[in-house]
């Protein structure tokens, strides 16, 4: 189906919400967006009044559906990427863990190898790498392995970046550790440095921003808490308008009220919905591996034996549903925290991230409960509910 129309949908664009309209898709691109009914001769798909929004972009996701980026498995990345369409994710950053240089290198090599032949029609696209560690604080490792924490250097980051074929787009780092300042100064124009797994003070975070840090990794987790005499990472994230913040909106990692506070402080332009999902997403309860550590999954929680949270099993569409419920805001404003903000940060917003003429036809159709009815990847339709 090279050219067709999705009609009778509520369409969310950067400038307006079209209550009832249609999109024309030709091959891989959106070629027309109009209000009202379609009267042409192209094949039509009736959206039945459901919500039409951009495909989700998850910038922090380790794995799911039994797979993990650190497995360094080509077939594993293929299965993961194909499965992500079911939750509306059309692009993502393959996210690594704090492990040995050897294992990180293998994972990066595999990601690059997979990218060369990835299927743009039947799977979510890996648009880069999020290197979560190993340049973090040993005092806030969370579910990372403290045995492999190391200090950042320009040479080490460049080594990883060469291996990754310049696909490292985000690095989570602790700005207070030795070597962080020099590395940030040298490389912040090439890579987005995200503050996380850190015991940095309020002042140290703000100083890092003046030297190029732009983002905060999974706010409220693995950072210094807000205190009235030392606002910490959380306070800096709330108040510094140059910082964007990502949150795992599963109701486990952060209380709904804390999510609402962050959203009120950052607004819909500097808030990023992420999953931070591990391989147990989409899988039954049981025991799983994360970065060489055993994780016990029960219900909506994934924890190490110590009780520490170990990533999530959150799906992007569920996170968006939760965010609507936690904040009381509407899809008119919240759609962009799943796609456009991420696309802008990754400098791919001229191609994707919003529903605009000329952009990739990466689209998700959801109902009022944010169930994924269909995901359209580069113009190819994948239906997940029989209602369409």
Coordinates of N, CA, C and O in Angstrom, one line a residue, residues 19-122:
X19 N -9.8 18.1 15.3 CA -10.8 17.2 15.9 C -11.2 16.0 15.0 O -11.5 14.9 15.5
X20 N -11.3 16.3 13.8 CA -11.7 15.3 12.8 C -11.0 15.6 11.5 O -11.3 16.6 10.9
X21 N -10.1 14.7 11.1 CA -9.3 15.0 9.9 C -8.7 13.8 9.3 O -9.1 12.6 9.7
X22 N -7.8 14.0 8.4 CA -7.2 12.8 7.7 C -5.8 13.2 7.3 O -5.4 14.3 7.2
X23 N -5.0 12.1 7.2 CA -3.6 12.2 6.7 C -3.5 11.4 5.4 O -4.0 10.3 5.3
X24 N -2.7 11.9 4.5 CA -2.3 11.1 3.3 C -0.9 10.7 3.5 O 0.0 11.4 3.8
X25 N -0.7 9.4 3.3 CA 0.7 8.8 3.4 C 1.1 8.2 2.0 O 0.3 7.4 1.4
X26 N 2.2 8.6 1.6 CA 2.7 8.2 0.3 C 4.1 7.5 0.6 O 5.0 8.2 0.9
X27 N 4.1 6.2 0.3 CA 5.3 5.4 0.7 C 5.7 5.6 2.1 O 5.0 5.2 3.0
X28 N 6.8 6.3 2.4 CA 7.2 6.4 3.8 C 6.9 7.8 4.5 O 7.3 8.0 5.6
X29 N 6.3 8.7 3.8 CA 6.2 10.0 4.2 C 4.7 10.5 4.4 O 3.8 9.9 3.7
X30 N 4.5 11.4 5.3 CA 3.2 12.1 5.4 C 3.2 13.2 4.3 O 4.1 14.1 4.3
X31 N 2.2 13.2 3.4 CA 2.2 14.2 2.3 C 1.1 15.2 2.4 O 1.1 16.2 1.8
X32 N 0.1 14.9 3.3 CA -1.0 15.9 3.5 C -1.7 15.6 4.8 O -1.8 14.5 5.3
X33 N -2.0 16.7 5.5 CA -2.8 16.6 6.7 C -3.9 17.7 6.6 O -3.6 18.9 6.4
X34 N -5.2 17.3 6.7 CA -6.3 18.2 6.5 C -7.4 17.9 7.6 O -7.6 16.8 8.0
X35 N -8.1 19.0 7.8 CA -9.3 18.9 8.7 C -10.5 18.4 7.8 O -10.5 18.7 6.6
X36 N -11.5 17.7 8.4 CA -12.7 17.4 7.6 C -12.6 16.0 7.0 O -11.7 15.2 7.4
X37 N -13.4 15.7 6.1 CA -13.5 14.4 5.4 C -12.7 14.3 4.1 O -12.5 15.3 3.4
X38 N -12.2 13.1 3.8 CA -11.5 12.9 2.6 C -12.5 12.5 1.5 O -13.3 11.6 1.7
X39 N -12.3 13.1 0.3 CA -13.2 12.8 -0.8 C -12.5 12.3 -2.0 O -13.1 12.3 -3.1
X40 N -11.3 11.9 -1.9 CA -10.5 11.4 -3.1 C -10.7 9.9 -3.4 O -11.6 9.3 -2.8
X41 N -9.9 9.4 -4.2 CA -10.0 8.0 -4.7 C -9.0 7.1 -4.0 O -9.0 5.9 -4.4
X42 N -8.2 7.5 -3.1 CA -7.2 6.6 -2.5 C -7.8 5.7 -1.5 O -8.9 5.9 -1.0
X43 N -7.2 4.6 -1.3 CA -7.6 3.6 -0.3 C -7.6 4.3 1.1 O -6.7 5.1 1.4
X44 N -8.7 4.1 1.9 CA -8.8 4.8 3.2 C -8.9 3.8 4.3 O -9.3 2.6 4.2
X45 N -8.4 4.2 5.4 CA -8.5 3.4 6.7 C -9.2 4.3 7.7 O -8.8 5.5 7.9
X46 N -10.3 3.8 8.2 CA -11.1 4.6 9.2 C -10.5 4.5 10.6 O -10.5 3.4 11.2
X47 N -10.1 5.6 11.1 CA -9.5 5.7 12.5 C -10.6 5.7 13.5 O -10.3 5.6 14.7
X48 N -11.9 5.8 13.1 CA -13.0 5.6 14.0 C -13.0 6.6 15.1 O -13.4 6.3 16.3
X49 N -12.5 7.8 14.9 CA -12.5 8.8 15.9 C -11.4 8.7 16.9 O -11.4 9.5 17.9
X50 N -10.5 7.8 16.7 CA -9.4 7.6 17.7 C -8.3 8.6 17.6 O -8.3 9.4 16.6
X51 N -7.4 8.6 18.5 CA -6.3 9.6 18.5 C -5.1 9.1 17.6 O -4.6 8.0 17.7
X52 N -4.7 10.1 16.8 CA -3.5 9.8 15.9 C -2.4 10.7 16.3 O -2.5 11.9 16.3
X53 N -1.3 10.1 16.8 CA -0.2 10.8 17.4 C 1.1 10.3 16.8 O 1.1 9.2 16.2
X54 N 2.2 11.0 17.0 CA 3.5 10.5 16.4 C 3.9 9.2 17.1 O 3.6 9.0 18.3
X55 N 4.7 8.4 16.4 CA 5.3 7.2 17.1 C 6.2 7.6 18.2 O 6.8 8.6 18.2
X56 N 6.2 6.8 19.2 CA 7.0 7.1 20.4 C 8.5 6.9 20.2 O 8.9 6.0 19.4
X57 N 9.3 7.8 20.8 CA 10.7 7.7 20.8 C 11.2 7.5 22.2 O 11.1 8.4 23.0
X58 N 11.8 6.3 22.5 CA 12.2 6.0 23.9 C 13.8 6.2 23.9 O 14.5 5.4 23.3
X59 N 14.2 7.2 24.6 CA 15.7 7.5 24.6 C 16.4 6.8 25.7 O 17.6 6.9 25.9
X60 N 15.7 6.0 26.6 CA 16.4 5.3 27.6 C 15.7 3.9 27.8 O 14.7 3.8 28.5
X61 N 16.2 2.9 27.2 CA 15.6 1.6 27.2 C 16.6 0.5 26.9 O 17.2 0.4 25.9
X62 N 16.8 -0.4 27.9 CA 17.8 -1.4 27.9 C 17.3 -2.6 27.1 O 18.1 -3.3 26.4
X63 N 16.0 -2.9 27.2 CA 15.5 -4.1 26.5 C 14.1 -4.4 26.8 O 13.3 -3.5 27.3
X64 N 13.7 -5.6 26.5 CA 12.3 -6.0 26.7 C 12.0 -7.2 25.9 O 12.8 -7.6 25.0
X65 N 10.9 -7.9 26.2 CA 10.5 -9.0 25.4 C 11.5 -10.1 25.4 O 11.7 -10.8 24.4
X66 N 12.3 -10.2 26.5 CA 13.3 -11.3 26.7 C 14.7 -10.9 26.2 O 15.6 -11.7 26.3
X67 N 14.8 -9.7 25.6 CA 16.1 -9.3 25.0 C 16.7 -8.1 25.7 O 16.0 -7.3 26.4
X68 N 18.0 -7.9 25.6 CA 18.7 -6.8 26.2 C 19.9 -6.3 25.3 O 20.5 -7.2 24.7
X69 N 20.1 -5.0 25.2 CA 21.1 -4.5 24.3 C 22.5 -5.0 24.7 O 23.4 -5.2 23.8
X70 N 22.7 -5.3 26.0 CA 24.0 -5.8 26.4 C 24.3 -7.3 26.1 O 25.4 -7.8 26.3
X71 N 23.2 -8.0 25.6 CA 23.5 -9.4 25.1 C 24.4 -9.4 23.9 O 24.9 -10.5 23.6
X72 N 24.5 -8.3 23.2 CA 25.3 -8.3 22.0 C 24.8 -9.3 21.0 O 25.6 -10.0 20.3
X73 N 23.5 -9.4 20.9 CA 22.9 -10.4 20.0 C 22.2 -9.7 18.8 O 21.3 -8.9 19.1
X74 N 22.5 -10.0 17.6 CA 21.9 -9.4 16.5 C 20.4 -9.8 16.4 O 19.5 -8.9 16.3
X75 N 20.1 -11.1 16.6 CA 18.8 -11.6 16.6 C 18.0 -11.0 17.7 O 16.8 -10.8 17.6
X76 N 18.6 -10.8 18.9 CA 18.0 -10.2 20.0 C 17.5 -8.8 19.8 O 16.4 -8.4 20.1
X77 N 18.3 -8.0 19.2 CA 17.9 -6.6 18.8 C 16.8 -6.6 17.8 O 15.9 -5.8 17.8
X78 N 16.9 -7.6 16.9 CA 15.8 -7.7 15.9 C 14.5 -8.0 16.5 O 13.4 -7.3 16.3
X79 N 14.4 -9.0 17.4 CA 13.2 -9.3 18.1 C 12.7 -8.2 19.0 O 11.5 -7.9 19.0
X80 N 13.6 -7.5 19.7 CA 13.2 -6.4 20.5 C 12.6 -5.3 19.7 O 11.5 -4.8 20.0
X81 N 13.3 -4.9 18.6 CA 12.8 -3.8 17.8 C 11.5 -4.1 17.2 O 10.6 -3.2 17.1
X82 N 11.3 -5.4 16.7 CA 10.0 -5.7 16.2 C 8.9 -5.7 17.2 O 7.7 -5.2 17.0
X83 N 9.2 -6.1 18.4 CA 8.2 -6.2 19.5 C 7.8 -4.8 20.0 O 6.6 -4.6 20.4
X84 N 8.7 -3.8 19.9 CA 8.4 -2.5 20.4 C 7.3 -1.8 19.7 O 6.6 -0.9 20.2
X85 N 7.0 -2.2 18.4 CA 5.9 -1.6 17.7 C 4.6 -1.8 18.4 O 3.6 -1.0 18.3
X86 N 4.5 -2.9 19.2 CA 3.2 -3.2 19.8 C 2.8 -2.2 20.9 O 1.7 -2.1 21.3
X87 N 3.8 -1.4 21.4 CA 3.5 -0.4 22.4 C 3.6 1.0 21.8 O 3.6 2.0 22.5
X88 N 3.8 1.1 20.5 CA 3.8 2.4 19.8 C 5.1 3.0 19.6 O 5.2 4.1 19.1
X89 N 6.2 2.3 20.0 CA 7.5 2.8 19.9 C 8.0 2.6 18.5 O 8.1 1.4 18.0
X90 N 8.4 3.7 17.8 CA 8.9 3.6 16.4 C 10.4 3.9 16.3 O 11.0 3.6 15.3
X91 N 11.0 4.5 17.4 CA 12.4 4.8 17.4 C 12.9 4.7 18.8 O 12.2 5.0 19.8
X92 N 14.2 4.4 19.0 CA 14.7 4.3 20.4 C 16.3 4.4 20.4 O 16.9 4.1 19.3
X93 N 16.8 4.7 21.5 CA 18.2 4.6 21.8 C 18.5 3.3 22.5 O 18.0 3.0 23.6
X94 N 19.3 2.4 21.9 CA 19.7 1.2 22.6 C 20.6 1.6 23.7 O 21.6 2.3 23.5
X95 N 20.2 1.2 24.9 CA 20.9 1.7 26.1 C 21.8 0.6 26.8 O 21.3 -0.5 27.0
X96 N 23.0 1.0 27.1 CA 24.0 0.0 27.7 C 24.0 0.2 29.2 O 23.3 1.0 29.8
X97 N 24.8 -0.7 29.8 CA 24.9 -0.7 31.3 C 26.4 -0.5 31.7 O 27.3 -0.6 30.8
X98 N 26.6 -0.3 32.9 CA 27.9 -0.2 33.5 C 28.5 -1.6 33.6 O 28.2 -2.3 34.6
X99 N 29.2 -2.0 32.6 CA 29.9 -3.3 32.6 C 31.3 -3.2 32.2 O 31.9 -2.0 32.1
X100 N 32.0 -4.3 31.9 CA 33.4 -4.2 31.5 C 33.5 -3.5 30.2 O 32.6 -3.5 29.4
X101 N 34.7 -2.9 29.9 CA 34.9 -2.3 28.6 C 34.7 -3.4 27.5 O 34.2 -3.0 26.4
X102 N 35.1 -4.6 27.7 CA 34.9 -5.6 26.7 C 33.5 -5.9 26.4 O 33.1 -5.9 25.2
X103 N 32.6 -6.0 27.4 CA 31.2 -6.2 27.2 C 30.5 -5.0 26.6 O 29.6 -5.1 25.7
X104 N 30.9 -3.8 27.0 CA 30.3 -2.6 26.4 C 30.7 -2.5 24.9 O 29.9 -2.2 24.1
X105 N 32.0 -2.8 24.6 CA 32.4 -2.8 23.2 C 31.7 -3.8 22.4 O 31.3 -3.5 21.3
X106 N 31.5 -5.0 22.9 CA 30.7 -6.0 22.1 C 29.3 -5.5 21.9 O 28.8 -5.7 20.8
X107 N 28.7 -4.9 22.9 CA 27.3 -4.4 22.7 C 27.3 -3.3 21.6 O 26.4 -3.3 20.8
X108 N 28.2 -2.4 21.7 CA 28.3 -1.3 20.7 C 28.5 -1.8 19.3 O 27.9 -1.4 18.3
X109 N 29.4 -2.8 19.2 CA 29.7 -3.3 17.9 C 28.5 -4.0 17.3 O 28.2 -3.9 16.1
X110 N 27.7 -4.7 18.2 CA 26.5 -5.4 17.7 C 25.4 -4.4 17.3 O 24.7 -4.6 16.3
X111 N 25.3 -3.3 18.0 CA 24.3 -2.3 17.7 C 24.6 -1.7 16.3 O 23.7 -1.5 15.5
X112 N 25.9 -1.4 16.1 CA 26.3 -0.8 14.8 C 26.0 -1.8 13.7 O 25.5 -1.5 12.6
X113 N 26.4 -3.1 13.9 CA 26.1 -4.1 12.9 C 24.6 -4.2 12.6 O 24.3 -4.4 11.4
X114 N 23.8 -4.2 13.6 CA 22.4 -4.3 13.4 C 21.8 -3.1 12.7 O 21.0 -3.3 11.8
X115 N 22.3 -1.9 13.0 CA 21.8 -0.7 12.3 C 22.0 -0.7 10.8 O 21.2 -0.2 10.1
X116 N 23.1 -1.4 10.4 CA 23.4 -1.4 8.9 C 22.3 -2.1 8.1 O 22.1 -1.8 6.9
X117 N 21.5 -3.0 8.7 CA 20.5 -3.8 8.0 C 19.2 -3.7 8.6 O 18.3 -4.5 8.3
X118 N 18.9 -2.8 9.6 CA 17.7 -2.8 10.3 C 16.5 -2.5 9.4 O 16.6 -1.8 8.4
X119 N 15.4 -3.2 9.7 CA 14.2 -3.1 8.9 C 13.4 -1.9 9.3 O 12.8 -1.8 10.4
X120 N 13.3 -0.9 8.4 CA 12.6 0.3 8.7 C 11.1 0.2 8.7 O 10.4 1.1 9.2
X121 N 10.5 -0.9 8.2 CA 9.1 -1.0 8.0 C 8.5 -1.9 9.1 O 7.3 -1.7 9.4
X122 N 9.2 -2.9 9.6 CA 8.6 -3.9 10.5 C 9.2 -3.9 11.9 O 8.9 -4.8 12.7

